[in-house]
PDB file of C-alpha atoms in Angstrom:
ATOM      1  CA  MET A   1      70.418 112.673 144.251  1.00 32.00           C
ATOM      2  CA  ASP A   2      67.923 110.280 146.023  1.00 42.00           C
ATOM      3  CA  GLY A   3      67.834 107.873 143.064  1.00 41.00           C
ATOM      4  CA  ARG A   4      64.097 108.330 142.627  1.00 45.00           C
ATOM      5  CA  PRO A   5      63.200 110.473 139.585  1.00 44.00           C
ATOM      6  CA  HIS A   6      66.511 111.868 138.922  1.00 57.00           C
ATOM      7  CA  GLY A   7      69.237 110.809 136.473  1.00 76.00           C
ATOM      8  CA  ALA A   8      68.575 109.176 133.144  1.00 88.00           C
ATOM      9  CA  SER A   9      64.897 109.201 133.349  1.00 91.00           C
ATOM     10  CA  ALA A  10      64.893 112.830 133.949  1.00 91.00           C
ATOM     11  CA  HIS A  11      67.323 113.548 131.186  1.00 90.00           C
ATOM     12  CA  VAL A  12      65.152 111.490 128.768  1.00 93.00           C
ATOM     13  CA  ARG A  13      62.008 113.444 129.702  1.00 94.00           C
ATOM     14  CA  HIS A  14      63.907 116.738 129.453  1.00 93.00           C
ATOM     15  CA  ASN A  15      64.886 115.788 125.835  1.00 93.00           C
ATOM     16  CA  ILE A  16      61.475 114.406 124.866  1.00 94.00           C
ATOM     17  CA  ASP A  17      59.866 117.531 126.251  1.00 94.00           C
ATOM     18  CA  GLY A  18      62.038 119.833 124.342  1.00 93.00           C
ATOM     19  CA  LEU A  19      62.386 117.845 121.058  1.00 94.00           C
ATOM     20  CA  SER A  20      58.530 117.163 120.925  1.00 93.00           C
ATOM     21  CA  LEU A  21      58.114 120.887 120.187  1.00 89.00           C
ATOM     22  CA  VAL A  22      59.823 120.198 116.732  1.00 93.00           C
ATOM     23  CA  PHE A  23      59.223 116.442 116.179  1.00 95.00           C
ATOM     24  CA  PRO A  24      56.211 114.232 116.641  1.00 94.00           C
ATOM     25  CA  PRO A  25      57.009 111.818 119.562  1.00 93.00           C
ATOM     26  CA  ALA A  26      56.799 108.886 117.377  1.00 94.00           C
ATOM     27  CA  TYR A  27      60.067 110.104 115.885  1.00 94.00           C
ATOM     28  CA  LEU A  28      61.799 110.102 119.246  1.00 95.00           C
ATOM     29  CA  LEU A  29      63.487 106.810 119.995  1.00 93.00           C
ATOM     30  CA  SER A  30      64.603 106.458 123.644  1.00 92.00           C
ATOM     31  CA  PHE A  31      66.253 103.227 125.141  1.00 94.00           C
ATOM     32  CA  LEU A  32      65.726 101.396 128.489  1.00 93.00           C
ATOM     33  CA  THR A  33      69.067 100.326 129.815  1.00 91.00           C
ATOM     34  CA  ASN A  34      70.462  99.031 132.907  1.00 89.00           C
ATOM     35  CA  LEU A  35      72.368 101.641 134.663  1.00 87.00           C
ATOM     36  CA  ASP A  36      73.910 101.624 138.007  1.00 85.00           C
ATOM     37  CA  TRP A  37      71.731 104.434 139.125  1.00 85.00           C
ATOM     38  CA  GLU A  38      68.655 102.990 137.481  1.00 90.00           C
ATOM     39  CA  PRO A  39      68.907  99.289 137.972  1.00 89.00           C
ATOM     40  CA  LEU A  40      66.707  96.677 136.050  1.00 92.00           C
ATOM     41  CA  HIS A  41      67.591  94.184 138.720  1.00 91.00           C
ATOM     42  CA  ASN A  42      65.207  94.728 141.775  1.00 92.00           C
ATOM     43  CA  PRO A  43      64.527  98.239 140.358  1.00 92.00           C
ATOM     44  CA  PRO A  44      63.266 100.982 142.922  1.00 91.00           C
ATOM     45  CA  ASP A  45      61.003 102.286 140.420  1.00 94.00           C
ATOM     46  CA  LEU A  46      60.771 100.461 137.132  1.00 95.00           C
ATOM     47  CA  PRO A  47      57.437 102.195 135.904  1.00 95.00           C
ATOM     48  CA  LEU A  48      59.518 105.512 136.226  1.00 94.00           C
ATOM     49  CA  TYR A  49      62.452 104.146 133.958  1.00 95.00           C
ATOM     50  CA  VAL A  50      60.140 102.625 131.331  1.00 96.00           C
ATOM     51  CA  ARG A  51      57.259 105.160 131.092  1.00 97.00           C
ATOM     52  CA  SER A  52      59.865 108.099 130.776  1.00 95.00           C
ATOM     53  CA  ARG A  53      60.932 106.535 127.737  1.00 96.00           C
ATOM     54  CA  MET A  54      57.540 105.208 126.413  1.00 96.00           C
ATOM     55  CA  GLN A  55      56.528 108.984 125.785  1.00 96.00           C
ATOM     56  CA  GLY A  56      58.441 108.500 122.517  1.00 94.00           C
ATOM     57  CA  VAL A  57      59.454 105.272 120.952  1.00 95.00           C
ATOM     58  CA  LEU A  58      60.485 102.684 123.480  1.00 94.00           C
ATOM     59  CA  GLY A  59      63.691 100.930 122.839  1.00 92.00           C
ATOM     60  CA  LEU A  60      65.022  98.116 124.982  1.00 91.00           C
ATOM     61  CA  CYS A  61      69.008  97.722 125.293  1.00 91.00           C
ATOM     62  CA  PHE A  62      70.059  95.240 128.262  1.00 90.00           C
ATOM     63  CA  GLN A  63      71.147  91.633 128.564  1.00 88.00           C
ATOM     64  CA  SER A  64      68.036  89.718 129.931  1.00 86.00           C
ATOM     65  CA  ALA A  65      70.106  86.827 131.030  1.00 85.00           C
ATOM     66  CA  LEU A  66      71.460  89.026 133.797  1.00 86.00           C
ATOM     67  CA  LEU A  67      67.889  89.724 135.309  1.00 92.00           C
ATOM     68  CA  SER A  68      65.652  87.417 137.388  1.00 92.00           C
ATOM     69  CA  ASP A  69      62.401  86.103 136.046  1.00 94.00           C
ATOM     70  CA  GLU A  70      60.565  88.622 138.224  1.00 95.00           C
ATOM     71  CA  ASP A  71      62.596  91.596 136.644  1.00 94.00           C
ATOM     72  CA  ARG A  72      61.808  90.182 133.161  1.00 94.00           C
ATOM     73  CA  ASP A  73      58.223  89.677 133.962  1.00 96.00           C
ATOM     74  CA  ALA A  74      58.016  93.394 135.433  1.00 95.00           C
ATOM     75  CA  ILE A  75      59.611  94.715 132.089  1.00 95.00           C
ATOM     76  CA  SER A  76      57.364  92.700 130.198  1.00 96.00           C
ATOM     77  CA  GLY A  77      54.321  94.183 131.830  1.00 97.00           C
ATOM     78  CA  GLN A  78      55.548  97.569 131.168  1.00 97.00           C
ATOM     79  CA  VAL A  79      56.264  96.764 127.353  1.00 97.00           C
ATOM     80  CA  ASP A  80      52.631  95.461 127.370  1.00 98.00           C
ATOM     81  CA  LEU A  81      51.429  98.915 128.570  1.00 98.00           C
ATOM     82  CA  TYR A  82      53.467 100.569 125.802  1.00 97.00           C
ATOM     83  CA  LYS A  83      52.009  98.309 123.212  1.00 97.00           C
ATOM     84  CA  SER A  84      48.518  99.162 124.308  1.00 97.00           C
ATOM     85  CA  LEU A  85      49.343 102.823 124.158  1.00 97.00           C
ATOM     86  CA  ARG A  86      51.367 102.751 120.853  1.00 96.00           C
ATOM     87  CA  PRO A  87      48.147 103.295 118.609  1.00 96.00           C
ATOM     88  CA  THR A  88      47.686 106.627 120.315  1.00 96.00           C
ATOM     89  CA  LEU A  89      51.284 107.345 120.365  1.00 96.00           C
ATOM     90  CA  ALA A  90      51.836 106.713 116.620  1.00 95.00           C
ATOM     91  CA  THR A  91      49.736 109.773 115.477  1.00 96.00           C
ATOM     92  CA  ALA A  92      50.154 112.037 118.519  1.00 97.00           C
ATOM     93  CA  THR A  93      51.370 115.514 118.814  1.00 96.00           C
ATOM     94  CA  ALA A  94      52.735 116.631 122.200  1.00 97.00           C
ATOM     95  CA  ALA A  95      52.019 119.708 124.525  1.00 96.00           C
ATOM     96  CA  LEU A  96      54.081 120.326 127.552  1.00 96.00           C
ATOM     97  CA  LEU A  97      51.698 121.234 130.516  1.00 97.00           C
ATOM     98  CA  THR A  98      54.281 122.215 133.090  1.00 95.00           C
ATOM     99  CA  PRO A  99      57.705 123.433 133.212  1.00 92.00           C
ATOM    100  CA  GLN A 100      60.189 121.146 131.261  1.00 93.00           C
ATOM    101  CA  ALA A 101      61.829 118.135 133.187  1.00 92.00           C
ATOM    102  CA  ASN A 102      65.266 118.758 134.840  1.00 87.00           C
ATOM    103  CA  ALA A 103      67.311 116.219 136.604  1.00 78.00           C
ATOM    104  CA  TYR A 104      68.854 118.722 138.925  1.00 79.00           C
ATOM    105  CA  GLN A 105      66.227 121.357 139.872  1.00 78.00           C
ATOM    106  CA  GLY A 106      62.418 120.623 139.674  1.00 73.00           C
ATOM    107  CA  PRO A 107      59.951 121.076 138.718  1.00 89.00           C
ATOM    108  CA  ALA A 108      57.966 119.355 141.456  1.00 90.00           C
ATOM    109  CA  TRP A 109      55.854 117.506 138.556  1.00 94.00           C
ATOM    110  CA  ASP A 110      56.359 117.440 134.696  1.00 95.00           C
ATOM    111  CA  VAL A 111      53.583 116.564 132.720  1.00 97.00           C
ATOM    112  CA  LEU A 112      53.476 115.952 129.021  1.00 97.00           C
ATOM    113  CA  GLN A 113      50.272 115.452 127.128  1.00 98.00           C
ATOM    114  CA  GLU A 114      50.035 113.540 123.714  1.00 98.00           C
ATOM    115  CA  THR A 115      47.029 113.726 121.587  1.00 98.00           C
ATOM    116  CA  ALA A 116      46.276 111.491 118.625  1.00 97.00           C
ATOM    117  CA  ALA A 117      44.681 112.351 115.413  1.00 95.00           C
ATOM    118  CA  ASP A 118      41.438 110.579 116.845  1.00 96.00           C
ATOM    119  CA  GLY A 119      41.231 113.077 119.803  1.00 97.00           C
ATOM    120  CA  THR A 120      42.605 110.568 122.292  1.00 98.00           C
ATOM    121  CA  ALA A 121      44.851 112.084 124.729  1.00 98.00           C
ATOM    122  CA  LEU A 122      47.643 110.561 127.053  1.00 98.00           C
ATOM    123  CA  MET A 123      49.104 112.468 130.037  1.00 98.00           C
ATOM    124  CA  PHE A 124      52.378 111.450 131.234  1.00 98.00           C
ATOM    125  CA  ALA A 125      53.001 112.849 134.620  1.00 97.00           C
ATOM    126  CA  PHE A 126      56.058 112.485 136.862  1.00 95.00           C
ATOM    127  CA  ASP A 127      56.713 113.384 140.534  1.00 93.00           C
ATOM    128  CA  SER A 128      59.978 114.582 141.462  1.00 86.00           C
ATOM    129  CA  TYR A 129      59.337 114.085 145.133  1.00 81.00           C
ATOM    130  CA  ASN A 130      60.495 117.463 145.660  1.00 78.00           C
ATOM    131  CA  GLY A 131      57.442 119.437 146.217  1.00 76.00           C
ATOM    132  CA  ALA A 132      53.650 119.003 146.584  1.00 84.00           C
ATOM    133  CA  ASN A 133      52.188 115.557 147.153  1.00 92.00           C
ATOM    134  CA  ASN A 134      49.824 116.328 144.280  1.00 93.00           C
ATOM    135  CA  THR A 135      49.344 118.503 141.381  1.00 94.00           C
ATOM    136  CA  LEU A 136      46.345 119.950 139.389  1.00 96.00           C
ATOM    137  CA  VAL A 137      46.937 119.831 135.565  1.00 97.00           C
ATOM    138  CA  ALA A 138      44.758 121.035 132.901  1.00 98.00           C
ATOM    139  CA  PRO A 139      44.640 119.249 129.610  1.00 98.00           C
ATOM    140  CA  ALA A 140      44.977 121.457 126.578  1.00 97.00           C
ATOM    141  CA  ASN A 141      43.333 121.308 123.051  1.00 96.00           C
ATOM    142  CA  LEU A 142      40.504 119.023 123.776  1.00 98.00           C
ATOM    143  CA  GLN A 143      37.079 119.173 122.058  1.00 97.00           C
ATOM    144  CA  PRO A 144      34.973 121.226 124.536  1.00 98.00           C
ATOM    145  CA  ASP A 145      31.687 119.540 123.803  1.00 97.00           C
ATOM    146  CA  ILE A 146      32.966 115.993 123.873  1.00 98.00           C
ATOM    147  CA  VAL A 147      32.907 113.603 126.783  1.00 98.00           C
ATOM    148  CA  TYR A 148      35.937 112.037 127.724  1.00 98.00           C
ATOM    149  CA  ARG A 149      36.537 109.063 129.708  1.00 98.00           C
ATOM    150  CA  VAL A 150      39.420 109.640 131.995  1.00 98.00           C
ATOM    151  CA  SER A 151      41.347 106.750 133.297  1.00 98.00           C
ATOM    152  CA  SER A 152      44.697 106.059 135.090  1.00 97.00           C
ATOM    153  CA  VAL A 153      46.919 102.992 133.878  1.00 96.00           C
ATOM    154  CA  ASP A 154      47.440 102.218 137.825  1.00 95.00           C
ATOM    155  CA  SER A 155      44.227 103.267 139.314  1.00 94.00           C
ATOM    156  CA  GLY A 156      41.589 102.368 136.619  1.00 95.00           C
ATOM    157  CA  MET A 157      38.652 104.555 135.572  1.00 97.00           C
ATOM    158  CA  LEU A 158      38.416 108.156 137.213  1.00 96.00           C
ATOM    159  CA  GLY A 159      35.237 109.422 135.469  1.00 97.00           C
ATOM    160  CA  ASP A 160      33.789 111.060 132.485  1.00 98.00           C
ATOM    161  CA  ARG A 161      33.925 114.787 132.062  1.00 98.00           C
ATOM    162  CA  THR A 162      33.428 117.123 128.941  1.00 98.00           C
ATOM    163  CA  GLY A 163      36.555 118.524 127.338  1.00 98.00           C
ATOM    164  CA  ALA A 164      35.588 121.967 128.420  1.00 98.00           C
ATOM    165  CA  GLU A 165      35.403 120.747 132.174  1.00 98.00           C
ATOM    166  CA  LEU A 166      38.736 119.143 131.925  1.00 98.00           C
ATOM    167  CA  MET A 167      40.414 122.153 130.520  1.00 98.00           C
ATOM    168  CA  GLU A 168      38.823 124.483 133.014  1.00 98.00           C
ATOM    169  CA  THR A 169      39.138 122.667 136.296  1.00 97.00           C
ATOM    170  CA  GLY A 170      41.894 120.071 135.452  1.00 98.00           C
ATOM    171  CA  ILE A 171      42.667 116.783 136.878  1.00 97.00           C
ATOM    172  CA  LYS A 172      44.343 116.162 140.260  1.00 96.00           C
ATOM    173  CA  ILE A 173      47.120 113.747 140.220  1.00 95.00           C
ATOM    174  CA  VAL A 174      48.408 112.375 143.489  1.00 94.00           C
ATOM    175  CA  ARG A 175      51.686 111.330 144.682  1.00 93.00           C
ATOM    176  CA  SER A 176      51.895 107.272 144.605  1.00 91.00           C
ATOM    177  CA  PRO A 177      53.925 105.136 147.008  1.00 88.00           C
ATOM    178  CA  GLY A 178      54.550 102.687 144.075  1.00 89.00           C
ATOM    179  CA  THR A 179      55.951 104.886 141.420  1.00 94.00           C
ATOM    180  CA  ALA A 180      56.590 108.464 140.396  1.00 93.00           C
ATOM    181  CA  ALA A 181      55.407 107.710 136.948  1.00 96.00           C
ATOM    182  CA  HIS A 182      51.658 108.317 136.127  1.00 97.00           C
ATOM    183  CA  VAL A 183      49.887 107.701 132.823  1.00 98.00           C
ATOM    184  CA  LEU A 184      46.236 108.950 132.430  1.00 98.00           C
ATOM    185  CA  SER A 185      44.192 108.285 129.147  1.00 98.00           C
ATOM    186  CA  LEU A 186      41.406 110.815 127.932  1.00 98.00           C
ATOM    187  CA  ILE A 187      39.320 108.772 125.545  1.00 98.00           C
ATOM    188  CA  PRO A 188      36.554 110.564 123.725  1.00 98.00           C
ATOM    189  CA  LEU A 189      33.197 108.914 124.019  1.00 97.00           C
ATOM    190  CA  PRO A 190      30.818 108.553 120.945  1.00 91.00           C
TER     191      PRO A 190
END
């Protein structure tokens, strides 16, 4: 394995993808730990490690004294992101939009959508680096006549489109040199 989106993060996503068919994501606790192949000190892709786990309930289990200030600040930034998403995640139901994540063989991209009771949707997309540089993913179960503001936690606002447009034409997610983990929000506008 090349150390990118394989290993523990892919296993976590595989479990959340499967278990979210039975349990709401807010019931699925997953811990960020300091592993040899997913280190928290000078991590090759910290957002991947944390965002894989924040699809459920994010737990932390590591000795912070062993990390540098930069490491702790980076983890703190990802925890702040999780806190901002938590109101949506608390009431969300999940829909798998691609084949289930697998640590050993593809898919090239795995995408899980979590939709809250208020209609806000989050799309967690993960690039395995074993395929296309981008993917086109159609969200599910949106309100067709409602306009949604689509934004990326890393790239900012991507535009406003109706639920019908989003479900019909999809959203193109492009490989990033910074992380294999992408989080998109689809917020219904009044």
